[in-house]
Amino acid sequence: MSEREQVPMDVVFVGAGPANLAAALHLKSEINKHDDLIEKGRKKGRKIGELEIAIVEKGSFVGAHILSGAVMDPIAIRELMPDFIAEGCPVDSVVTEDAFWYLTEKGGINAPLVPPPLKNKGKYIVSLSKVCEWLGEKCEAAGINIFPEFPASEMIYDENDAVIGVRTGDKGIDKEGHKKPNFEPGVDLLAKVTVLGEGSRGSLAKQLMSRLGLMEGKEPQVFSLGVKELWEVPEGNFAEGKVVHTLGFPSDTRTYGGGWIYGLKNNVISIGYVTGLDYEDPMIDPHAEFQKFKTNPKVAEVLAGGKMIKYGAKTINAGGYHTMPKLYADGVLIVGDSGSFLNGQRIKGIHTAMKSGMLAAETIVGAFEHEDFSSKTLRHFEEKVNLSWIYDELHPVRNFHGAFQKGRWSALINTGLQFLTRGLAWGFMPKEHHVAGHERMEKVGSKQLAVSSDGFGPSDHLKLERYAGAPFDKELTFDKVTDVFYGAVAHNEDQPSHLHVLDTEICATRCAEEYGNPCQRFCPAAVYEMEDNAVSGRKELKVNFSNCVHCKTCDIADPYQIINWVTPEGGGGPNYKGM
Ligand SMILES: Cc1cc2nc3c(=O)[nH]c(=O)nc-3n(C[C@H](O)[C@H](O)[C@H](O)COP(=O)(O)OP(=O)(O)OC[C@H]3O[C@@H](n4cnc5c(N)ncnc54)[C@H](O)[C@@H]3O)c2cc1C
């Protein structure tokens, strides 16, 4: 029997992202609608009445850990709240101009045609963090309980493996694992339905999928890492409402990658670079790829005379329809990025995350109506998804990312063919479409790789001099530690590391030899360092967990899969206010 406080709720949402915030709001209004129809005798059945609904969020406030581009397709928010603009939704600008640049090292061209999936005219440029803060206020006004600084650290199951809630993380444990005077045990939030909307690589979703085999018969998820800065630039450098997507430099043709520049109000721009975490070259450093991207003359021209004001990084689940887990089990639903709802071809997941949340809410109303919270009723969620516009949008592009694993040129041909075949193009290939990223990383053999003096990364590259010649000048390009400062990242240092490296001996031996310790490069926040150890006479792993921006890259990209990201003490992490 648990000694922890048990708090009975009806529905618990894990994560205050667009998926769960839309879900909770929609749940409230759908229940009101349902009860009203019954009261008026226009619907048969029983009233549901007031439900206790909670949203737990690990960030210090709603929006603190939300990082996106972001161009928002308003299709879902319009369904949620038709008058969202009049209701005060903080959209920044309307997209007025689209461009697609193909970049080379020394320049680039404006493509004469913008690929249709990247046409955004009329959509909204937003700070998703601000939109989530606003949605959080709407939820609270509707009577939904929001608990920031409450990470859900474990799923709670009954004896039949049905989910019956979540345990929140303990507070006040020191780095040796002892209780401090301010120790507060986490609570058990018991719920009839738990909804996981933790975003990309959710830590509970990972536990759940593995325990209940929800990925059986599915293809492995593939991820990308988006590294972003906000800049203030001189008037005239880049128009408000302009949206640029790029292909080419600095990614090589075997590596999935592309950049974006979005013009916000007051000469602020969102600029970033996405690198597929299924790259082959273990020397790739996605943060350095982004820095290199900014040195392209066409991009540097946009930033000339400006200053960086904020930094962040976050993974994106890119596999889409083929890599969707089973979305339900007894007592639980998975929504948003955790459920692979992002459209990789459009690099858009806000609208699909929201819609998935709304469909989950409608499923939950049915479950309460029939007082059945098992898979028997919750399976309707998957049916609703497949009957909605989510299916119409995701199914035709189901082979988009998989095709990139064969290289850029074949992927572009495949993308064209997709339009003609409604997505079948790469599906003609007999092999599986997606391979887990960490399985694609190539070994470097026994070469020991030194970090070059320019600071961009190792000097002895496996395939190319990827980062040579462009130092971090702290004006246009920044090293990771400086960038982390601009992410306003903070964790109480007197707590156990939330980055569990299951076998550090591998780091000092096999990984050093086989991959040159890629954690030092794939982490965009300088968390992992191989440090000389005077006692052992070799380099040993040092984990600077307090730098962690919660992007989950390490949990995904480690070739041995021995890094387990778990939730730190509540409130720790980046502060992405306004990102
Ligand atoms: C760099 C980048 C650029 C993007 N650009 C665009 C774009 O332009 N347009 C677009 O439509 N989409 C874009 N996306 C995708 C979009 O941001 C996501 O699809 C969307 O945010 C997913 O919403 P979500 O609610 O599923 O998860 P998230 O937005 O990730 O929110 C999850 C929330 O859950 C919290 N959480 C996680 N685990 C726990 C836990 N165990 N306990 C408590 N809280 C927890 C997190 O702190 C976070 O607040 C972009 C994504 C990235 C990373």
XYZ file of C-alpha atoms and ligand atoms in Angstrom:
632
model
C 0.000 0.000 0.000
C 1.427 3.399 -0.970
C 2.278 5.835 1.867
C 1.859 8.749 -0.440
C -1.106 11.022 -0.458
C -3.666 9.786 -2.945
C -5.638 12.467 -4.739
C -8.684 11.149 -6.595
C -9.383 12.910 -9.885
C -11.533 11.950 -12.849
C -9.175 12.839 -15.678
C -5.463 13.647 -15.418
C -3.590 15.206 -18.330
C 0.199 14.899 -18.266
C 1.841 17.922 -19.908
C 0.428 21.381 -20.607
C 1.187 21.559 -24.314
C -1.259 22.437 -27.090
C -2.552 18.831 -27.251
C -3.626 18.548 -23.628
C -4.712 22.159 -23.150
C -7.042 21.822 -26.145
C -8.157 18.414 -24.847
C -9.036 19.681 -21.373
C -10.925 22.739 -22.663
C -12.814 20.675 -25.223
C -13.647 18.045 -22.593
C -15.245 20.708 -20.400
C -17.347 22.104 -23.221
C -18.338 18.680 -24.610
C -19.541 17.573 -21.164
C -21.576 20.770 -20.802
C -23.056 20.185 -24.248
C -23.859 16.556 -23.467
C -25.509 17.338 -20.119
C -27.453 20.225 -21.613
C -28.893 18.032 -24.386
C -29.939 15.413 -21.848
C -31.519 18.020 -19.613
C -33.497 19.349 -22.546
C -34.550 15.793 -23.459
C -32.788 15.987 -26.823
C -30.399 13.165 -26.085
C -30.875 9.859 -24.278
C -28.527 8.743 -21.543
C -27.226 10.000 -18.224
C -25.734 13.309 -17.290
C -22.018 13.307 -16.522
C -21.905 16.361 -14.256
C -18.827 18.117 -12.916
C -15.594 16.206 -13.362
C -12.358 16.813 -11.466
C -9.809 17.499 -14.195
C -6.105 18.136 -13.592
C -3.217 19.060 -15.858
C 0.277 18.483 -14.461
C 3.187 20.349 -16.018
C 6.887 19.968 -15.186
C 7.778 23.554 -16.146
C 7.568 26.394 -13.635
C 4.567 27.810 -15.535
C 2.471 26.807 -18.523
C 4.625 27.627 -21.546
C 7.974 27.442 -19.726
C 9.013 24.308 -21.633
C 7.176 25.004 -24.874
C 9.419 25.532 -27.876
C 8.235 25.592 -31.465
C 8.846 27.557 -34.727
C 6.078 28.489 -35.096
C 3.689 28.888 -37.961
C 0.302 27.705 -36.718
C -2.335 26.287 -39.032
C -5.519 27.589 -37.370
C -7.749 24.696 -38.461
C -7.852 23.077 -35.008
C -7.908 26.157 -32.792
C -10.793 27.454 -34.929
C -12.732 24.246 -34.182
C -11.898 24.575 -30.490
C -12.795 28.247 -30.239
C -14.213 29.736 -33.466
C -13.603 33.289 -32.220
C -10.071 32.607 -30.906
C -8.747 35.961 -32.118
C -11.543 37.910 -30.417
C -10.966 35.741 -27.321
C -7.431 37.141 -27.150
C -5.308 34.345 -28.628
C -1.855 35.984 -28.797
C -1.066 35.411 -32.474
C 1.896 37.510 -33.519
C 1.556 38.036 -37.275
C -0.247 36.747 -40.311
C 1.961 35.119 -42.960
C 2.055 37.396 -46.009
C 4.980 35.977 -47.978
C 6.501 32.516 -48.450
C 9.956 31.742 -49.797
C 12.039 28.627 -50.254
C 15.811 29.002 -50.424
C 18.232 26.353 -51.643
C 21.519 27.126 -49.910
C 25.108 26.328 -50.790
C 28.117 27.219 -48.671
C 28.728 30.505 -50.485
C 25.202 31.603 -51.313
C 21.854 30.293 -52.404
C 18.914 30.727 -54.708
C 15.303 31.642 -54.181
C 13.386 28.698 -55.581
C 10.946 29.960 -58.236
C 8.204 27.826 -56.691
C 7.525 27.207 -53.019
C 6.712 23.501 -52.490
C 2.960 23.338 -51.712
C 3.407 21.818 -48.201
C 5.497 24.850 -47.259
C 2.983 27.443 -48.411
C 1.754 29.279 -45.342
C 0.119 32.489 -46.582
C -2.781 33.410 -44.282
C -1.597 31.204 -41.413
C -0.343 32.635 -38.142
C 3.161 33.166 -36.824
C 3.022 32.604 -33.072
C 5.074 32.140 -29.972
C 3.655 28.744 -28.987
C 4.799 29.360 -25.438
C 2.562 32.465 -25.318
C -0.359 30.619 -26.932
C -0.065 27.853 -24.323
C 0.075 30.373 -21.478
C -3.135 31.887 -22.816
C -4.805 28.460 -23.271
C -3.780 27.656 -19.689
C -5.637 30.767 -18.492
C -8.714 29.665 -20.464
C -8.516 26.234 -18.824
C -8.302 27.717 -15.340
C -11.249 30.001 -16.067
C -13.199 26.876 -17.096
C -12.485 25.245 -13.719
C -9.641 22.944 -14.769
C -6.885 22.476 -12.164
C -3.413 23.209 -13.501
C -0.380 22.172 -11.460
C 2.866 23.667 -12.776
C 6.136 22.401 -11.226
C 4.542 18.944 -10.999
C 6.365 16.450 -13.203
C 4.625 13.113 -13.550
C 7.431 10.686 -12.823
C 5.710 7.280 -12.991
C 2.587 5.654 -14.298
C 0.416 3.881 -11.754
C -1.129 0.574 -12.833
C -3.602 -1.773 -11.177
C -3.025 -5.517 -10.912
C -4.287 -6.004 -14.486
C -1.943 -3.386 -15.959
C -4.759 -0.861 -16.407
C -3.497 2.690 -15.884
C -5.065 4.257 -12.794
C -3.116 7.522 -12.616
C 0.349 8.978 -12.239
C 2.804 9.639 -9.429
C 4.347 13.090 -9.301
C 8.044 13.562 -8.554
C 9.411 13.974 -5.033
C 10.822 17.355 -4.052
C 13.770 18.011 -1.744
C 16.134 15.070 -2.406
C 19.837 15.914 -2.392
C 22.358 14.766 -4.965
C 23.284 11.723 -2.856
C 19.615 10.694 -2.775
C 18.960 11.758 0.841
C 15.912 13.692 2.009
C 16.533 17.398 2.641
C 14.621 19.378 5.318
C 12.238 20.631 2.617
C 11.453 17.078 1.418
C 7.955 16.645 0.021
C 6.933 13.281 -1.372
C 5.137 13.258 -4.710
C 1.446 12.459 -4.705
C -0.499 9.736 -6.453
C -3.020 11.390 -8.741
C -5.608 8.694 -9.351
C -7.728 9.013 -12.467
C -10.297 7.099 -14.441
C -8.549 8.263 -17.595
C -4.957 9.503 -17.876
C -3.960 11.349 -21.043
C -0.282 11.533 -21.990
C 0.543 14.690 -23.943
C 4.209 15.006 -22.983
C 5.426 16.044 -26.435
C 8.244 14.391 -28.327
C 9.810 11.334 -26.555
C 7.582 11.594 -23.487
C 9.287 9.918 -20.555
C 6.071 8.294 -19.276
C 4.893 7.491 -22.789
C 8.201 5.656 -23.312
C 7.616 3.592 -20.121
C 4.020 2.883 -21.090
C 4.758 1.873 -24.688
C 7.437 -0.517 -23.549
C 5.379 -2.068 -20.711
C 2.216 -2.541 -22.749
C 3.895 -3.208 -26.113
C 2.153 -0.278 -27.814
C 4.767 -0.142 -30.609
C 4.283 -3.789 -31.577
C 3.753 -4.067 -35.318
C 4.656 -0.372 -35.789
C 7.769 1.133 -37.272
C 10.281 2.707 -34.867
C 9.831 6.412 -34.257
C 12.370 8.724 -35.900
C 13.236 12.140 -34.539
C 14.824 15.420 -35.525
C 16.326 18.112 -33.334
C 15.301 21.732 -33.819
C 17.745 24.354 -32.553
C 16.321 27.866 -32.415
C 17.248 31.433 -31.578
C 15.127 34.561 -31.415
C 16.865 37.645 -32.808
C 16.131 41.348 -32.895
C 17.311 42.688 -36.262
C 17.517 46.195 -37.738
C 14.372 47.463 -39.422
C 14.295 46.417 -43.063
C 16.379 43.244 -42.670
C 13.393 40.890 -42.723
C 9.703 41.669 -43.142
C 7.068 40.852 -40.536
C 4.896 38.025 -41.881
C 7.624 36.608 -44.128
C 8.307 32.890 -43.875
C 11.447 31.290 -45.335
C 12.273 27.581 -45.354
C 15.655 26.345 -46.562
C 17.233 23.175 -47.867
C 20.898 22.417 -48.537
C 23.793 23.947 -46.617
C 25.068 22.918 -44.149
C 23.528 19.415 -44.272
C 25.129 16.872 -46.581
C 22.816 14.971 -48.903
C 22.716 11.884 -46.633
C 21.483 13.917 -43.653
C 17.953 15.205 -43.187
C 18.041 18.899 -42.415
C 16.616 22.312 -43.174
C 16.305 25.806 -41.788
C 13.619 28.363 -41.136
C 13.332 32.138 -40.689
C 10.001 33.632 -39.589
C 9.381 37.385 -39.319
C 7.532 38.439 -36.166
C 6.423 41.890 -35.038
C 8.899 44.565 -33.869
C 11.759 43.250 -36.043
C 12.031 40.031 -34.071
C 12.785 36.900 -36.069
C 12.581 33.238 -35.216
C 15.484 31.413 -36.835
C 16.409 27.782 -36.500
C 17.725 24.606 -38.030
C 16.381 21.074 -37.900
C 18.753 18.096 -38.142
C 17.417 14.559 -38.449
C 18.563 12.465 -35.505
C 18.940 9.583 -37.916
C 22.230 10.904 -39.282
C 25.002 8.453 -40.146
C 28.070 10.577 -39.386
C 28.685 10.482 -35.614
C 30.656 13.726 -35.924
C 27.483 15.719 -36.615
C 26.637 18.309 -34.013
C 23.114 19.713 -34.597
C 23.849 22.867 -32.598
C 26.949 23.517 -34.710
C 24.940 22.781 -37.866
C 22.644 25.641 -36.874
C 25.574 27.958 -36.144
C 27.063 27.073 -39.501
C 23.693 27.721 -41.185
C 23.831 31.311 -39.925
C 27.188 31.845 -41.659
C 25.638 31.363 -45.099
C 25.791 34.858 -46.697
C 22.041 34.950 -47.455
C 21.195 34.041 -43.858
C 23.924 36.198 -42.314
C 22.563 39.182 -44.242
C 19.227 38.804 -42.410
C 20.997 38.811 -39.043
C 23.515 41.605 -39.825
C 23.502 44.283 -37.133
C 21.065 42.316 -34.975
C 21.375 40.580 -31.623
C 20.356 37.197 -30.319
C 17.838 37.406 -27.504
C 16.783 33.832 -26.733
C 17.847 30.234 -27.340
C 16.247 26.818 -27.143
C 16.301 23.304 -28.572
C 13.744 20.525 -28.695
C 13.228 17.267 -30.530
C 10.502 16.676 -33.073
C 8.984 13.255 -33.724
C 9.141 12.979 -37.468
C 7.884 9.510 -38.385
C 4.185 10.355 -38.712
C 1.508 7.800 -39.449
C 3.738 4.701 -39.806
C 5.330 5.289 -36.402
C 2.160 6.010 -34.434
C 1.912 3.805 -31.369
C -1.342 2.115 -30.393
C -2.967 5.246 -28.984
C -4.977 3.708 -26.139
C -4.914 1.064 -23.452
C -7.047 0.495 -20.362
C -7.331 3.864 -18.590
C -4.983 5.780 -20.875
C -4.770 7.728 -24.148
C -1.745 9.201 -25.960
C -2.092 12.534 -27.807
C 0.010 15.107 -29.662
C 3.681 14.565 -30.407
C 3.818 11.694 -27.895
C 1.404 9.913 -30.226
C 3.323 10.829 -33.434
C 0.724 13.252 -34.751
C 3.191 15.684 -36.345
C 3.170 16.161 -40.118
C 6.889 15.914 -40.956
C 6.476 17.191 -44.495
C 4.920 20.464 -43.307
C 7.002 20.530 -40.066
C 3.725 21.213 -38.343
C 2.299 19.517 -35.308
C 0.436 22.217 -33.372
C -2.847 21.768 -35.233
C -2.681 17.954 -35.264
C -1.708 17.914 -31.572
C -4.736 20.060 -30.720
C -7.097 18.040 -32.865
C -5.829 14.766 -31.369
C -6.517 16.226 -27.918
C -10.029 17.227 -28.942
C -10.766 13.748 -30.303
C -9.413 12.274 -27.068
C -11.794 14.550 -25.157
C -14.766 13.319 -27.210
C -13.698 9.728 -26.524
C -13.522 10.474 -22.796
C -17.070 11.896 -22.812
C -18.212 8.552 -24.262
C -16.273 6.677 -21.589
C -17.940 8.640 -18.769
C -21.329 8.273 -20.400
C -20.932 4.484 -20.352
C -18.836 4.418 -17.173
C -16.313 2.241 -18.946
C -12.677 3.366 -18.990
C -11.227 0.245 -20.522
C -9.862 -0.244 -24.029
C -13.379 -1.235 -25.063
C -14.464 2.405 -25.103
C -11.094 4.147 -25.324
C -10.315 2.355 -28.618
C -12.842 4.718 -30.202
C -10.099 7.342 -30.035
C -8.140 5.595 -32.777
C -11.299 5.241 -34.862
C -12.052 8.935 -34.455
C -8.507 9.807 -35.529
C -8.824 7.650 -38.644
C -12.135 9.262 -39.561
C -10.892 12.814 -39.057
C -8.887 15.237 -41.175
C -5.795 14.097 -39.256
C -5.859 10.856 -41.257
C -6.482 12.739 -44.507
C -3.438 14.884 -43.759
C -1.000 12.324 -42.338
C -1.713 9.217 -44.365
C -0.702 10.597 -47.792
C 2.668 11.757 -46.375
C 3.353 8.596 -44.391
C 6.505 7.804 -46.400
C 7.973 11.301 -46.353
C 10.640 10.952 -43.675
C 11.428 7.318 -44.446
C 12.403 8.361 -47.963
C 14.982 10.808 -46.556
C 16.762 7.866 -44.976
C 17.735 6.937 -48.548
C 19.261 10.388 -49.176
C 18.033 13.852 -50.171
C 17.683 13.361 -53.922
C 15.653 10.182 -53.809
C 13.530 11.783 -51.076
C 12.763 14.795 -53.255
C 11.752 12.512 -56.133
C 9.612 10.541 -53.691
C 7.977 13.735 -52.427
C 6.959 14.587 -55.992
C 5.651 11.077 -56.595
C 3.711 11.209 -53.346
C 1.395 13.791 -54.851
C 0.634 11.490 -57.739
C 0.197 8.322 -55.675
C -1.374 9.696 -52.477
C 1.725 8.692 -50.547
C 2.286 5.218 -51.920
C 5.516 6.168 -53.707
C 8.070 4.842 -51.234
C 5.576 2.282 -50.042
C 6.380 0.238 -53.161
C 9.745 -0.512 -51.589
C 9.588 -3.885 -49.864
C 11.799 -2.896 -46.904
C 10.543 -1.203 -43.761
C 10.251 2.562 -44.202
C 11.788 3.934 -41.010
C 14.908 2.769 -39.225
C 15.543 4.002 -35.674
C 18.059 6.848 -35.843
C 20.570 5.415 -33.368
C 20.867 2.268 -35.501
C 21.984 4.326 -38.489
C 24.946 5.976 -36.795
C 28.210 4.719 -38.296
C 31.234 3.745 -36.249
C 34.428 5.774 -36.533
C 36.686 2.868 -35.698
C 39.587 3.526 -33.401
C 40.289 7.131 -34.448
C 40.484 9.377 -31.404
C 38.817 12.654 -32.204
C 40.025 15.925 -30.838
C 37.938 19.073 -30.644
C 39.268 21.638 -33.098
C 40.559 24.990 -31.977
C 37.784 26.834 -33.808
C 35.364 25.381 -31.289
C 32.906 24.122 -33.882
C 33.600 20.465 -33.210
C 36.088 17.704 -33.823
C 38.906 18.489 -36.231
C 39.329 14.951 -37.489
C 36.093 14.315 -39.266
C 34.899 11.008 -40.508
C 33.587 12.287 -43.794
C 34.033 16.007 -44.182
C 35.466 19.085 -42.585
C 32.029 19.896 -41.391
C 32.676 22.695 -38.971
C 36.049 24.017 -40.101
C 36.691 27.701 -40.603
C 33.854 29.442 -38.764
C 34.580 30.138 -35.121
C 31.984 31.130 -32.528
C 32.353 34.897 -32.665
C 29.579 35.521 -30.086
C 27.977 37.949 -32.490
C 26.651 35.735 -35.257
C 27.561 32.324 -33.863
C 27.475 31.111 -30.281
C 28.938 28.210 -28.363
C 26.580 25.925 -26.465
C 27.271 27.317 -23.015
C 26.493 30.879 -24.129
C 23.343 29.682 -25.869
C 22.211 27.788 -22.752
C 22.492 31.055 -20.836
C 20.015 32.554 -23.316
C 17.679 29.607 -22.675
C 17.466 30.773 -19.044
C 18.030 27.169 -17.966
C 18.039 26.469 -14.237
C 17.961 23.302 -12.132
C 18.624 23.019 -8.430
C 22.118 21.472 -8.496
C 21.600 19.633 -5.197
C 19.414 16.888 -6.616
C 20.185 13.553 -8.262
C 20.957 13.849 -11.980
C 17.842 13.227 -14.045
C 20.021 11.861 -16.854
C 20.566 8.231 -15.977
C 23.544 6.806 -17.812
C 23.108 3.114 -17.222
C 26.734 2.042 -17.870
C 29.435 4.730 -17.816
C 32.132 2.108 -18.496
C 30.803 1.911 -22.061
C 31.345 5.674 -22.415
C 35.014 5.456 -21.419
C 35.754 2.430 -23.577
C 33.565 1.187 -26.427
C 31.773 4.438 -27.175
C 35.030 6.449 -27.197
C 36.511 4.024 -29.705
C 33.491 3.252 -31.804
C 31.691 6.608 -32.017
C 34.028 9.196 -30.465
C 31.444 9.862 -27.701
C 28.759 11.505 -29.841
C 26.822 12.673 -26.747
C 29.293 15.577 -26.586
C 28.040 16.654 -29.990
C 24.372 15.664 -30.222
C 23.438 17.357 -26.949
C 22.678 21.021 -27.807
C 23.268 22.181 -24.227
C 26.808 21.009 -23.343
C 25.490 18.516 -20.796
C 27.892 15.700 -21.705
C 31.661 16.075 -21.445
C 34.467 13.526 -21.574
C 36.907 14.719 -18.933
C 40.470 13.594 -18.186
C 40.458 11.514 -15.038
C 43.739 11.555 -13.120
C 42.934 8.347 -11.224
C 41.932 6.125 -14.132
C 44.212 7.908 -16.601
C 41.483 7.988 -19.222
C 38.606 10.226 -20.175
C 35.444 9.671 -18.131
C 31.932 10.975 -18.621
C 30.859 14.112 -16.765
C 27.153 14.979 -16.871
C 26.341 18.686 -16.406
C 22.655 17.957 -15.887
C 21.851 21.498 -14.776
C 22.382 22.685 -18.392
C 19.668 20.332 -19.698
C 17.034 21.989 -21.924
C 14.716 18.924 -21.798
C 15.015 18.304 -25.530
C 15.402 14.497 -24.989
C 18.054 14.156 -27.730
C 20.330 12.043 -25.508
C 17.546 9.577 -24.718
C 16.959 9.201 -28.469
C 20.341 9.428 -30.202
C 22.688 7.490 -27.934
C 23.884 4.561 -30.081
C 23.858 2.138 -27.120
C 20.502 3.409 -25.781
C 21.911 3.644 -22.268
C 20.809 7.204 -21.489
C 17.462 7.376 -19.781
C 15.934 10.849 -19.420
C 13.675 11.066 -16.373
C 11.898 14.094 -14.950
C 13.989 16.286 -12.625
C 12.553 18.131 -9.639
C 9.536 20.212 -10.669
C 10.152 23.667 -12.080
C 13.705 22.920 -13.282
C 14.662 23.346 -16.929
C 14.550 26.094 -19.512
C 12.404 29.203 -19.415
C 11.008 29.601 -22.923
C 8.670 32.481 -22.119
C 7.873 34.164 -25.419
C 9.701 31.530 -27.545
C 11.976 23.569 -33.254
C 10.550 23.237 -33.545
C 9.848 23.938 -34.500
C 8.513 23.629 -34.749
N 7.817 24.391 -35.639
C 6.501 24.184 -35.801
C 5.721 25.054 -36.602
O 6.219 26.025 -37.154
N 4.400 24.779 -36.725
C 3.814 23.723 -36.115
O 2.595 23.525 -36.264
N 4.535 22.883 -35.348
C 5.849 23.092 -35.153
N 6.562 22.277 -34.334
C 5.892 21.130 -33.703
C 4.996 21.557 -32.543
O 5.670 22.443 -31.705
C 4.556 20.310 -31.793
O 3.977 19.411 -32.702
C 3.572 20.620 -30.688
O 4.111 21.542 -29.780
C 3.187 19.332 -29.964
O 2.327 19.629 -28.905
P 2.203 18.648 -27.663
O 1.158 19.226 -26.787
O 2.050 17.270 -28.138
O 3.620 18.677 -26.935
P 4.550 19.864 -26.406
O 4.282 21.130 -27.100
O 5.923 19.330 -26.462
O 4.130 20.046 -24.876
C 4.360 19.028 -23.931
C 4.313 19.620 -22.523
O 4.334 18.531 -21.608
C 5.242 18.807 -20.551
N 5.693 17.513 -20.022
C 6.383 16.562 -20.686
N 6.568 15.486 -19.895
C 5.979 15.771 -18.719
C 5.829 15.021 -17.517
N 6.278 13.769 -17.392
N 5.183 15.609 -16.481
C 4.683 16.873 -16.605
N 4.807 17.632 -17.736
C 5.425 17.064 -18.775
C 6.331 19.620 -21.229
O 7.062 20.360 -20.276
C 5.517 20.502 -22.182
O 5.082 21.656 -21.549
C 7.884 22.565 -34.059
C 8.598 21.855 -33.095
C 9.917 22.193 -32.821
C 10.644 21.453 -31.743
